[in-house]
Short mmCIF file of N, CA, C and O in Angstrom, two decimals:
data_model
loop_
_atom_site.label_atom_id
_atom_site.label_comp_id
_atom_site.label_asym_id
_atom_site.label_seq_id
_atom_site.Cartn_x
_atom_site.Cartn_y
_atom_site.Cartn_z
N MET T 2 -17.87 23.22 -3.82
CA MET T 2 -16.91 22.69 -4.77
C MET T 2 -15.95 23.79 -5.20
O MET T 2 -16.34 24.92 -5.44
N LYS T 3 -14.71 23.43 -5.30
CA LYS T 3 -13.66 24.34 -5.75
C LYS T 3 -13.06 23.77 -7.02
O LYS T 3 -12.97 22.55 -7.20
N THR T 4 -12.60 24.65 -7.87
CA THR T 4 -11.90 24.24 -9.08
C THR T 4 -10.42 24.54 -8.86
O THR T 4 -10.05 25.67 -8.55
N ILE T 5 -9.58 23.51 -8.99
CA ILE T 5 -8.15 23.69 -8.80
C ILE T 5 -7.42 23.35 -10.09
O ILE T 5 -7.92 22.60 -10.92
N ASN T 6 -6.26 23.92 -10.23
CA ASN T 6 -5.39 23.63 -11.35
C ASN T 6 -4.35 22.62 -10.84
O ASN T 6 -3.59 22.92 -9.92
N LEU T 7 -4.34 21.43 -11.41
CA LEU T 7 -3.39 20.41 -10.96
C LEU T 7 -1.95 20.83 -11.18
O LEU T 7 -1.05 20.37 -10.47
N ARG T 8 -1.73 21.70 -12.11
CA ARG T 8 -0.37 22.21 -12.35
C ARG T 8 0.14 23.00 -11.14
O ARG T 8 1.33 23.07 -10.88
N TRP T 9 -0.82 23.59 -10.39
CA TRP T 9 -0.49 24.35 -9.18
C TRP T 9 0.10 23.43 -8.11
O TRP T 9 1.02 23.80 -7.39
N MET T 10 -0.43 22.18 -8.04
CA MET T 10 0.02 21.25 -7.01
C MET T 10 1.14 20.33 -7.48
O MET T 10 1.99 19.93 -6.70
N TYR T 11 1.13 19.96 -8.75
CA TYR T 11 2.06 18.97 -9.25
C TYR T 11 2.93 19.60 -10.33
O TYR T 11 2.47 19.87 -11.43
N PRO T 12 4.20 19.83 -10.05
CA PRO T 12 5.06 20.53 -11.02
C PRO T 12 5.34 19.73 -12.29
O PRO T 12 5.74 20.30 -13.29
N HIS T 13 5.11 18.42 -12.29
CA HIS T 13 5.38 17.64 -13.48
C HIS T 13 4.30 17.81 -14.56
O HIS T 13 4.49 17.40 -15.69
N TYR T 14 3.17 18.43 -14.24
CA TYR T 14 2.16 18.75 -15.26
C TYR T 14 2.68 19.88 -16.12
O TYR T 14 3.08 20.93 -15.62
N ARG T 15 2.67 19.70 -17.41
CA ARG T 15 3.17 20.71 -18.34
C ARG T 15 2.05 21.64 -18.83
O ARG T 15 2.34 22.71 -19.35
N HIS T 16 0.83 21.26 -18.67
CA HIS T 16 -0.29 22.09 -19.14
C HIS T 16 -1.30 22.23 -18.01
O HIS T 16 -1.29 21.48 -17.04
N ASP T 17 -2.17 23.21 -18.13
CA ASP T 17 -3.20 23.43 -17.11
C ASP T 17 -4.23 22.31 -17.17
O ASP T 17 -4.72 21.94 -18.23
N GLU T 18 -4.53 21.78 -16.00
CA GLU T 18 -5.53 20.72 -15.89
C GLU T 18 -6.45 21.11 -14.73
O GLU T 18 -6.05 21.08 -13.57
N PHE T 19 -7.67 21.51 -15.02
CA PHE T 19 -8.59 21.98 -14.01
C PHE T 19 -9.51 20.84 -13.58
O PHE T 19 -10.04 20.10 -14.42
N VAL T 20 -9.67 20.70 -12.26
CA VAL T 20 -10.48 19.62 -11.69
C VAL T 20 -11.34 20.22 -10.58
O VAL T 20 -10.89 21.07 -9.80
N ASP T 21 -12.60 19.77 -10.49
CA ASP T 21 -13.48 20.18 -9.40
C ASP T 21 -13.29 19.23 -8.22
O ASP T 21 -13.33 18.00 -8.39
N VAL T 22 -13.04 19.80 -7.04
CA VAL T 22 -12.86 19.00 -5.82
C VAL T 22 -13.73 19.57 -4.71
O VAL T 22 -14.16 20.72 -4.76
N THR T 23 -13.98 18.73 -3.69
CA THR T 23 -14.78 19.20 -2.56
C THR T 23 -13.96 20.17 -1.72
O THR T 23 -12.73 20.27 -1.84
N ASP T 24 -14.65 20.89 -0.84
CA ASP T 24 -13.97 21.87 0.02
C ASP T 24 -12.96 21.21 0.95
O ASP T 24 -11.90 21.77 1.22
N GLU T 25 -13.27 20.01 1.45
CA GLU T 25 -12.35 19.32 2.34
C GLU T 25 -11.06 18.93 1.62
O GLU T 25 -9.96 19.07 2.16
N VAL T 26 -11.20 18.44 0.40
CA VAL T 26 -10.02 18.05 -0.37
C VAL T 26 -9.19 19.28 -0.69
O VAL T 26 -7.97 19.27 -0.59
N TRP T 27 -9.88 20.35 -1.06
CA TRP T 27 -9.16 21.59 -1.38
C TRP T 27 -8.40 22.10 -0.15
O TRP T 27 -7.24 22.50 -0.25
N ALA T 28 -9.05 22.05 1.04
CA ALA T 28 -8.39 22.52 2.26
C ALA T 28 -7.17 21.65 2.57
O ALA T 28 -6.11 22.17 2.96
N ALA T 29 -7.28 20.34 2.38
CA ALA T 29 -6.14 19.46 2.65
C ALA T 29 -5.00 19.73 1.68
O ALA T 29 -3.83 19.78 2.08
N MET T 30 -5.32 19.92 0.42
CA MET T 30 -4.28 20.20 -0.58
C MET T 30 -3.63 21.56 -0.32
O MET T 30 -2.41 21.70 -0.45
N TYR T 31 -4.45 22.54 0.06
CA TYR T 31 -3.92 23.87 0.34
C TYR T 31 -2.99 23.83 1.56
O TYR T 31 -1.92 24.44 1.57
N GLN T 32 -3.40 23.08 2.59
CA GLN T 32 -2.57 22.95 3.79
C GLN T 32 -1.25 22.26 3.47
O GLN T 32 -0.19 22.68 3.94
N ALA T 33 -1.29 21.22 2.65
CA ALA T 33 -0.06 20.53 2.26
C ALA T 33 0.87 21.47 1.49
O ALA T 33 2.08 21.48 1.71
N LYS T 34 0.30 22.26 0.60
CA LYS T 34 1.11 23.21 -0.17
C LYS T 34 1.76 24.24 0.75
O LYS T 34 2.94 24.56 0.62
N ARG T 35 0.99 24.75 1.73
CA ARG T 35 1.54 25.72 2.69
C ARG T 35 2.67 25.10 3.51
O ARG T 35 3.69 25.74 3.76
N GLU T 36 2.51 23.85 3.94
CA GLU T 36 3.55 23.19 4.73
C GLU T 36 4.83 23.00 3.91
O GLU T 36 5.92 23.17 4.44
N MET T 37 4.67 22.66 2.64
CA MET T 37 5.86 22.51 1.79
C MET T 37 6.57 23.85 1.61
O MET T 37 7.80 23.92 1.66
N GLU T 38 5.80 24.93 1.41
CA GLU T 38 6.41 26.24 1.27
C GLU T 38 7.09 26.68 2.55
O GLU T 38 8.19 27.26 2.53
N ASN T 39 6.46 26.42 3.70
CA ASN T 39 7.07 26.75 4.99
C ASN T 39 8.36 25.97 5.21
O ASN T 39 9.34 26.49 5.73
N TYR T 40 8.36 24.70 4.81
CA TYR T 40 9.55 23.87 4.91
C TYR T 40 10.69 24.47 4.10
O TYR T 40 11.82 24.58 4.58
N GLU T 41 10.39 24.90 2.88
CA GLU T 41 11.42 25.50 2.03
C GLU T 41 11.94 26.80 2.64
O GLU T 41 13.13 27.08 2.62
N ARG T 42 11.04 27.61 3.24
CA ARG T 42 11.48 28.86 3.88
C ARG T 42 12.38 28.57 5.07
O ARG T 42 13.38 29.24 5.28
N ARG T 43 12.00 27.56 5.89
CA ARG T 43 12.84 27.21 7.04
C ARG T 43 14.19 26.70 6.59
O ARG T 43 15.21 26.97 7.21
N LYS T 44 14.22 25.96 5.49
CA LYS T 44 15.47 25.43 4.97
C LYS T 44 16.40 26.58 4.58
O LYS T 44 17.59 26.55 4.88
N VAL T 45 15.87 27.61 3.97
CA VAL T 45 16.69 28.77 3.60
C VAL T 45 17.09 29.55 4.83
O VAL T 45 18.25 29.95 4.99
N TYR T 46 16.15 29.76 5.76
CA TYR T 46 16.43 30.55 6.96
C TYR T 46 17.53 29.92 7.79
O TYR T 46 18.42 30.60 8.29
N HIS T 47 17.46 28.60 7.98
CA HIS T 47 18.45 27.91 8.81
C HIS T 47 19.67 27.46 8.02
O HIS T 47 20.54 26.75 8.56
N ARG T 48 19.73 27.84 6.76
CA ARG T 48 20.83 27.45 5.87
C ARG T 48 21.04 25.93 5.89
O ARG T 48 22.14 25.44 6.05
N ALA T 49 19.93 25.21 5.75
CA ALA T 49 19.96 23.75 5.87
C ALA T 49 20.08 23.08 4.51
O ALA T 49 19.48 22.06 4.26
N TYR T 50 20.81 23.68 3.61
CA TYR T 50 21.06 23.03 2.33
C TYR T 50 22.54 22.67 2.30
O TYR T 50 23.38 23.47 2.63
N TYR T 51 22.80 21.46 1.98
CA TYR T 51 24.15 20.93 2.08
C TYR T 51 24.55 20.25 0.78
O TYR T 51 23.72 19.99 -0.09
N SER T 52 25.78 19.91 0.67
CA SER T 52 26.25 19.23 -0.54
C SER T 52 25.67 17.83 -0.60
O SER T 52 25.22 17.27 0.41
N LEU T 53 25.69 17.25 -1.77
CA LEU T 53 25.10 15.93 -1.96
C LEU T 53 25.88 14.82 -1.26
O LEU T 53 25.33 13.75 -1.00
N ASP T 54 27.13 15.06 -0.93
CA ASP T 54 27.89 14.02 -0.25
C ASP T 54 27.76 14.09 1.27
O ASP T 54 28.37 13.32 1.98
N ALA T 55 26.94 15.04 1.77
CA ALA T 55 26.70 15.11 3.21
C ALA T 55 25.74 13.99 3.62
O ALA T 55 25.15 13.32 2.79
N TYR T 56 25.60 13.80 4.91
CA TYR T 56 24.71 12.75 5.41
C TYR T 56 23.27 13.07 5.03
O TYR T 56 22.87 14.23 4.99
N SER T 57 22.48 12.04 4.82
CA SER T 57 21.09 12.24 4.39
C SER T 57 20.22 12.83 5.49
O SER T 57 19.23 13.48 5.23
N TRP T 58 20.58 12.63 6.75
CA TRP T 58 19.77 13.12 7.86
C TRP T 58 20.08 14.55 8.24
O TRP T 58 19.39 15.15 9.05
N LEU T 59 21.11 15.14 7.68
CA LEU T 59 21.61 16.44 8.12
C LEU T 59 20.59 17.55 7.93
O LEU T 59 20.36 18.36 8.83
N GLU T 60 19.95 17.59 6.77
CA GLU T 60 18.97 18.64 6.50
C GLU T 60 17.79 18.54 7.47
O GLU T 60 17.37 19.53 8.05
N ASN T 61 17.27 17.35 7.66
CA ASN T 61 16.14 17.17 8.57
C ASN T 61 16.51 17.53 9.99
O ASN T 61 15.72 18.12 10.72
N TYR T 62 17.71 17.18 10.41
CA TYR T 62 18.15 17.50 11.76
C TYR T 62 18.17 19.01 11.97
O TYR T 62 17.71 19.53 12.98
N ALA T 63 18.69 19.74 10.99
CA ALA T 63 18.79 21.19 11.11
C ALA T 63 17.42 21.84 11.16
O ALA T 63 17.21 22.83 11.86
N LEU T 64 16.48 21.28 10.44
CA LEU T 64 15.15 21.89 10.37
C LEU T 64 14.24 21.47 11.51
O LEU T 64 13.45 22.27 11.99
N GLU T 65 14.34 20.25 11.94
CA GLU T 65 13.41 19.76 12.94
C GLU T 65 13.84 20.03 14.37
O GLU T 65 13.10 19.79 15.29
N HIS T 66 15.05 20.51 14.56
CA HIS T 66 15.53 20.73 15.91
C HIS T 66 15.64 22.21 16.25
O HIS T 66 16.50 22.62 17.00
N SER T 67 14.77 23.02 15.68
CA SER T 67 14.72 24.40 16.11
C SER T 67 13.91 24.45 17.39
O SER T 67 13.07 23.59 17.65
N ARG T 68 14.14 25.46 18.19
CA ARG T 68 13.48 25.52 19.49
C ARG T 68 12.01 25.88 19.34
O ARG T 68 11.66 26.80 18.63
N SER T 69 11.17 25.15 20.03
CA SER T 69 9.75 25.42 20.02
C SER T 69 9.45 26.46 21.11
O SER T 69 10.26 26.68 22.01
N PRO T 70 8.26 27.09 21.07
CA PRO T 70 7.91 28.03 22.13
C PRO T 70 7.93 27.39 23.52
O PRO T 70 8.31 28.02 24.50
N GLU T 71 7.55 26.12 23.58
CA GLU T 71 7.58 25.42 24.86
C GLU T 71 9.02 25.27 25.37
O GLU T 71 9.28 25.47 26.56
N ASP T 72 9.95 24.95 24.47
CA ASP T 72 11.36 24.85 24.86
C ASP T 72 11.89 26.19 25.36
O ASP T 72 12.65 26.24 26.34
N ILE T 73 11.52 27.26 24.69
CA ILE T 73 11.97 28.60 25.10
C ILE T 73 11.43 28.93 26.48
O ILE T 73 12.16 29.44 27.34
N LEU T 74 10.15 28.61 26.73
CA LEU T 74 9.55 28.86 28.04
C LEU T 74 10.23 28.04 29.12
O LEU T 74 10.54 28.56 30.21
N LEU T 75 10.52 26.77 28.84
CA LEU T 75 11.21 25.93 29.83
C LEU T 75 12.61 26.44 30.11
O LEU T 75 13.08 26.40 31.25
N GLU T 76 13.30 26.92 29.08
CA GLU T 76 14.64 27.50 29.28
C GLU T 76 14.56 28.72 30.19
O GLU T 76 15.41 28.90 31.06
N ARG T 77 13.57 29.57 29.95
CA ARG T 77 13.43 30.77 30.79
C ARG T 77 13.13 30.41 32.23
O ARG T 77 13.67 31.02 33.15
N GLU T 78 12.27 29.41 32.44
CA GLU T 78 11.96 28.98 33.81
C GLU T 78 13.20 28.39 34.47
O GLU T 78 13.46 28.64 35.64
N GLY T 79 13.97 27.61 33.71
CA GLY T 79 15.21 27.06 34.25
C GLY T 79 16.21 28.14 34.59
O GLY T 79 16.90 28.07 35.61
N MET T 80 16.30 29.16 33.74
CA MET T 80 17.21 30.27 34.00
C MET T 80 16.77 31.04 35.25
O MET T 80 17.61 31.43 36.06
N THR T 81 15.47 31.22 35.41
CA THR T 81 14.96 31.90 36.60
C THR T 81 15.32 31.12 37.86
O THR T 81 15.78 31.69 38.85
N THR T 82 15.12 29.81 37.82
CA THR T 82 15.46 28.97 38.96
C THR T 82 16.96 29.04 39.26
O THR T 82 17.36 29.17 40.42
N ARG T 83 17.77 28.98 38.22
CA ARG T 83 19.23 29.05 38.38
C ARG T 83 19.63 30.39 39.02
O ARG T 83 20.48 30.44 39.90
N LEU T 84 19.00 31.48 38.57
CA LEU T 84 19.32 32.79 39.14
C LEU T 84 18.93 32.89 40.61
O LEU T 84 19.63 33.51 41.40
N HIS T 85 17.79 32.26 40.97
CA HIS T 85 17.39 32.23 42.39
C HIS T 85 18.42 31.46 43.23
O HIS T 85 18.76 31.88 44.33
N LEU T 86 18.88 30.34 42.69
CA LEU T 86 19.88 29.55 43.41
C LEU T 86 21.19 30.32 43.57
O LEU T 86 21.81 30.29 44.64
N ILE T 87 21.60 31.01 42.53
CA ILE T 87 22.85 31.79 42.60
C ILE T 87 22.71 32.94 43.58
O ILE T 87 23.63 33.24 44.35
N ALA T 88 21.53 33.58 43.59
CA ALA T 88 21.31 34.69 44.52
C ALA T 88 21.34 34.22 45.97
O ALA T 88 21.77 34.95 46.86
N ALA T 89 20.90 32.98 46.21
CA ALA T 89 20.88 32.45 47.57
C ALA T 89 22.19 31.78 47.96
O ALA T 89 22.33 31.30 49.09
N LEU T 90 23.17 31.76 47.08
CA LEU T 90 24.43 31.07 47.36
C LEU T 90 25.16 31.62 48.59
O LEU T 90 25.61 30.83 49.43
N PRO T 91 25.29 32.94 48.78
CA PRO T 91 25.97 33.41 50.00
C PRO T 91 25.27 32.99 51.29
O PRO T 91 25.93 32.63 52.27
N VAL T 92 23.94 32.96 51.27
CA VAL T 92 23.19 32.52 52.45
C VAL T 92 23.45 31.03 52.70
O VAL T 92 23.65 30.61 53.84
N ALA T 93 23.45 30.24 51.62
CA ALA T 93 23.68 28.81 51.76
C ALA T 93 25.10 28.53 52.24
O ALA T 93 25.32 27.64 53.07
N LEU T 94 26.08 29.27 51.73
CA LEU T 94 27.46 29.08 52.19
C LEU T 94 27.60 29.46 53.66
O LEU T 94 28.44 28.90 54.38
N ALA T 95 26.79 30.40 54.13
CA ALA T 95 26.85 30.80 55.54
C ALA T 95 26.34 29.69 56.46
O ALA T 95 26.65 29.69 57.65
N HIS T 96 25.55 28.77 55.93
CA HIS T 96 25.05 27.66 56.75
C HIS T 96 26.06 26.53 56.90
O HIS T 96 25.84 25.60 57.67
N ALA T 97 27.13 26.57 56.14
CA ALA T 97 28.20 25.59 56.30
C ALA T 97 29.23 26.17 57.27
O ALA T 97 29.26 27.37 57.52
N THR T 98 30.06 25.31 57.84
CA THR T 98 31.12 25.82 58.71
C THR T 98 32.12 26.62 57.85
O THR T 98 32.15 26.44 56.62
N PRO T 99 32.92 27.47 58.47
CA PRO T 99 33.88 28.25 57.66
C PRO T 99 34.83 27.37 56.85
O PRO T 99 35.13 27.69 55.70
N THR T 100 35.27 26.25 57.41
CA THR T 100 36.16 25.36 56.67
C THR T 100 35.43 24.72 55.48
O THR T 100 35.96 24.68 54.37
N GLN T 101 34.19 24.26 55.72
CA GLN T 101 33.41 23.67 54.63
C GLN T 101 33.15 24.71 53.54
O GLN T 101 33.29 24.41 52.35
N ALA T 102 32.76 25.90 53.94
CA ALA T 102 32.46 26.95 52.97
C ALA T 102 33.70 27.29 52.16
O ALA T 102 33.63 27.46 50.93
N ARG T 103 34.85 27.39 52.82
CA ARG T 103 36.10 27.71 52.11
C ARG T 103 36.45 26.62 51.10
O ARG T 103 36.81 26.91 49.95
N ARG T 104 36.30 25.36 51.49
CA ARG T 104 36.66 24.26 50.60
C ARG T 104 35.64 24.09 49.46
O ARG T 104 36.03 23.81 48.32
N VAL T 105 34.36 24.27 49.75
CA VAL T 105 33.34 24.21 48.68
C VAL T 105 33.58 25.33 47.68
O VAL T 105 33.52 25.12 46.46
N HIS T 106 33.86 26.52 48.19
CA HIS T 106 34.13 27.67 47.30
C HIS T 106 35.37 27.40 46.44
O HIS T 106 35.36 27.64 45.23
N ALA T 107 36.41 26.89 47.05
CA ALA T 107 37.64 26.63 46.30
C ALA T 107 37.42 25.55 45.24
O ALA T 107 37.90 25.67 44.12
N TYR T 108 36.67 24.51 45.59
CA TYR T 108 36.50 23.39 44.66
C TYR T 108 35.53 23.73 43.53
O TYR T 108 35.83 23.52 42.36
N TYR T 109 34.35 24.25 43.87
CA TYR T 109 33.31 24.44 42.85
C TYR T 109 33.37 25.80 42.16
O TYR T 109 33.08 25.90 40.97
N ILE T 110 33.72 26.84 42.87
CA ILE T 110 33.67 28.17 42.27
C ILE T 110 35.03 28.55 41.67
O ILE T 110 35.10 29.01 40.53
N VAL T 111 36.10 28.34 42.41
CA VAL T 111 37.42 28.68 41.90
C VAL T 111 37.93 27.60 40.95
O VAL T 111 38.63 27.89 39.99
N GLY T 112 37.56 26.33 41.22
CA GLY T 112 37.95 25.24 40.32
C GLY T 112 39.25 24.56 40.69
O GLY T 112 39.89 23.94 39.85
N ILE T 113 39.64 24.65 41.95
CA ILE T 113 40.87 23.99 42.40
C ILE T 113 40.54 22.52 42.69
O ILE T 113 39.51 22.21 43.29
N LYS T 114 41.39 21.62 42.30
CA LYS T 114 41.19 20.19 42.53
C LYS T 114 41.41 19.86 44.00
O LYS T 114 42.14 20.55 44.72
N GLN T 115 40.79 18.78 44.47
CA GLN T 115 40.87 18.41 45.87
C GLN T 115 42.29 18.12 46.35
O GLN T 115 42.67 18.56 47.44
N PRO T 116 43.11 17.43 45.58
CA PRO T 116 44.49 17.22 46.05
C PRO T 116 45.24 18.55 46.22
O PRO T 116 46.06 18.70 47.14
N GLU T 117 44.97 19.50 45.34
CA GLU T 117 45.62 20.81 45.45
C GLU T 117 45.15 21.55 46.71
O GLU T 117 45.94 22.18 47.41
N ILE T 118 43.84 21.46 47.01
CA ILE T 118 43.31 22.09 48.24
C ILE T 118 43.96 21.45 49.46
O ILE T 118 44.37 22.16 50.40
N SER T 119 44.08 20.12 49.46
CA SER T 119 44.69 19.45 50.61
C SER T 119 46.16 19.83 50.75
O SER T 119 46.66 19.99 51.87
N ARG T 120 46.86 20.02 49.64
CA ARG T 120 48.27 20.42 49.70
C ARG T 120 48.39 21.84 50.23
O ARG T 120 49.24 22.13 51.08
N ILE T 121 47.52 22.75 49.77
CA ILE T 121 47.57 24.15 50.23
C ILE T 121 47.27 24.24 51.72
O ILE T 121 47.95 24.97 52.46
N GLU T 122 46.25 23.49 52.20
CA GLU T 122 45.85 23.58 53.60
C GLU T 122 46.65 22.65 54.51
O GLU T 122 46.52 22.73 55.73
N GLY T 123 47.43 21.76 53.92
CA GLY T 123 48.26 20.87 54.72
C GLY T 123 47.48 19.80 55.44
O GLY T 123 47.84 19.40 56.54
N VAL T 124 46.41 19.30 54.83
CA VAL T 124 45.60 18.22 55.42
C VAL T 124 45.51 17.08 54.41
O VAL T 124 45.85 17.23 53.24
N HIS T 125 45.02 15.94 54.88
CA HIS T 125 44.85 14.78 54.01
C HIS T 125 43.69 15.05 53.04
O HIS T 125 42.73 15.74 53.38
N SER T 126 43.77 14.48 51.85
CA SER T 126 42.74 14.74 50.83
C SER T 126 41.37 14.19 51.24
O SER T 126 40.34 14.71 50.81
N SER T 127 41.33 13.16 52.08
CA SER T 127 40.04 12.64 52.54
C SER T 127 39.31 13.67 53.40
O SER T 127 38.09 13.75 53.38
N LYS T 128 40.07 14.46 54.19
CA LYS T 128 39.46 15.52 55.01
C LYS T 128 38.81 16.56 54.12
O LYS T 128 37.72 17.06 54.41
N VAL T 129 39.46 16.89 53.01
CA VAL T 129 38.90 17.87 52.06
C VAL T 129 37.63 17.31 51.45
O VAL T 129 36.60 17.99 51.34
N SER T 130 37.67 16.05 51.03
CA SER T 130 36.51 15.42 50.41
C SER T 130 35.32 15.38 51.37
O SER T 130 34.19 15.71 50.98
N VAL T 131 35.56 15.00 52.60
CA VAL T 131 34.49 14.93 53.60
C VAL T 131 33.94 16.34 53.88
O VAL T 131 32.72 16.52 53.98
N ALA T 132 34.81 17.31 54.00
CA ALA T 132 34.35 18.68 54.27
C ALA T 132 33.50 19.20 53.12
O ALA T 132 32.46 19.85 53.35
N ILE T 133 33.88 18.92 51.90
CA ILE T 133 33.09 19.38 50.74
C ILE T 133 31.74 18.68 50.74
O ILE T 133 30.69 19.32 50.53
N ARG T 134 31.73 17.38 50.97
CA ARG T 134 30.47 16.63 50.97
C ARG T 134 29.53 17.13 52.07
O ARG T 134 28.34 17.34 51.84
N ARG T 135 30.06 17.35 53.27
CA ARG T 135 29.22 17.84 54.38
C ARG T 135 28.79 19.28 54.16
O ARG T 135 27.67 19.67 54.51
N GLY T 136 29.66 20.08 53.56
CA GLY T 136 29.28 21.46 53.24
C GLY T 136 28.14 21.50 52.23
O GLY T 136 27.20 22.29 52.37
N LEU T 137 28.20 20.63 51.24
CA LEU T 137 27.10 20.56 50.27
C LEU T 137 25.81 20.10 50.92
O LEU T 137 24.73 20.60 50.59
N ARG T 138 25.93 19.16 51.86
CA ARG T 138 24.73 18.69 52.57
C ARG T 138 24.10 19.84 53.37
O ARG T 138 22.89 20.05 53.33
N ASN T 139 24.94 20.62 54.06
CA ASN T 139 24.42 21.77 54.83
C ASN T 139 23.81 22.82 53.91
O ASN T 139 22.77 23.41 54.22
N MET T 140 24.44 23.05 52.77
CA MET T 140 23.91 24.02 51.81
C MET T 140 22.58 23.53 51.23
O MET T 140 21.64 24.32 51.06
N ARG T 141 22.48 22.24 50.97
CA ARG T 141 21.23 21.67 50.43
C ARG T 141 20.10 21.85 51.43
O ARG T 141 18.97 22.18 51.05
N ARG T 142 20.39 21.64 52.71
CA ARG T 142 19.37 21.85 53.75
C ARG T 142 18.91 23.30 53.77
O ARG T 142 17.72 23.59 53.91
N CYS T 143 19.85 24.22 53.62
CA CYS T 143 19.50 25.63 53.59
C CYS T 143 18.63 25.95 52.38
O CYS T 143 17.62 26.64 52.50
N TYR T 144 19.01 25.42 51.22
CA TYR T 144 18.20 25.65 50.00
C TYR T 144 16.79 25.06 50.16
O TYR T 144 15.82 25.66 49.74
N ASP T 145 16.71 23.88 50.77
CA ASP T 145 15.40 23.28 50.99
C ASP T 145 14.53 24.18 51.86
O ASP T 145 13.36 24.38 51.59
N ASP T 146 15.12 24.74 52.93
CA ASP T 146 14.38 25.64 53.81
C ASP T 146 13.98 26.93 53.08
O ASP T 146 12.86 27.42 53.25
N LEU T 147 14.88 27.46 52.27
CA LEU T 147 14.60 28.72 51.57
C LEU T 147 13.49 28.56 50.54
O LEU T 147 12.60 29.41 50.44
N PHE T 148 13.51 27.48 49.79
CA PHE T 148 12.58 27.35 48.67
C PHE T 148 11.29 26.64 49.04
O PHE T 148 10.36 26.63 48.26
N GLN T 149 11.19 26.07 50.26
CA GLN T 149 9.92 25.52 50.71
C GLN T 149 9.00 26.63 51.21
O GLN T 149 7.80 26.52 51.14
N THR T 150 9.58 27.72 51.70
CA THR T 150 8.76 28.80 52.25
C THR T 150 8.20 29.70 51.15
O THR T 150 7.26 30.43 51.39
N GLU T 151 8.73 29.62 49.94
CA GLU T 151 8.25 30.49 48.85
C GLU T 151 6.97 29.96 48.25
O GLU T 151 6.64 28.87 48.19
#
């Protein structure tokens, strides 16, 4: 049995009120108090206090959408995968024909639009579209071969 002061848990009590409770009840009340204090600390840390005319969900959104350790780990794994793909990009471009590689590079890496590529090279825009699509298919086959062997 533990003796608790109800004033400790309930701020509306103006005087000390001591009550004997079981260990389980005390543990539950202590855990609830810790969670409330942690919530207040997170609110200050994330600056999640807003004016009264702001939306009612804003504070909860700011506090509940912090990144969890699992999210951080997934981001790191995704970044590692992305870096592997970028490192293999020259090898994958080498598996496309020179025209396909040039057009894929111009479209995706340089950012030139397909009509502009067709105007520069003096070909119909459908030829550019087909070359990019086939170049991506050849690059995908290369990536499949590279990452199946690992």
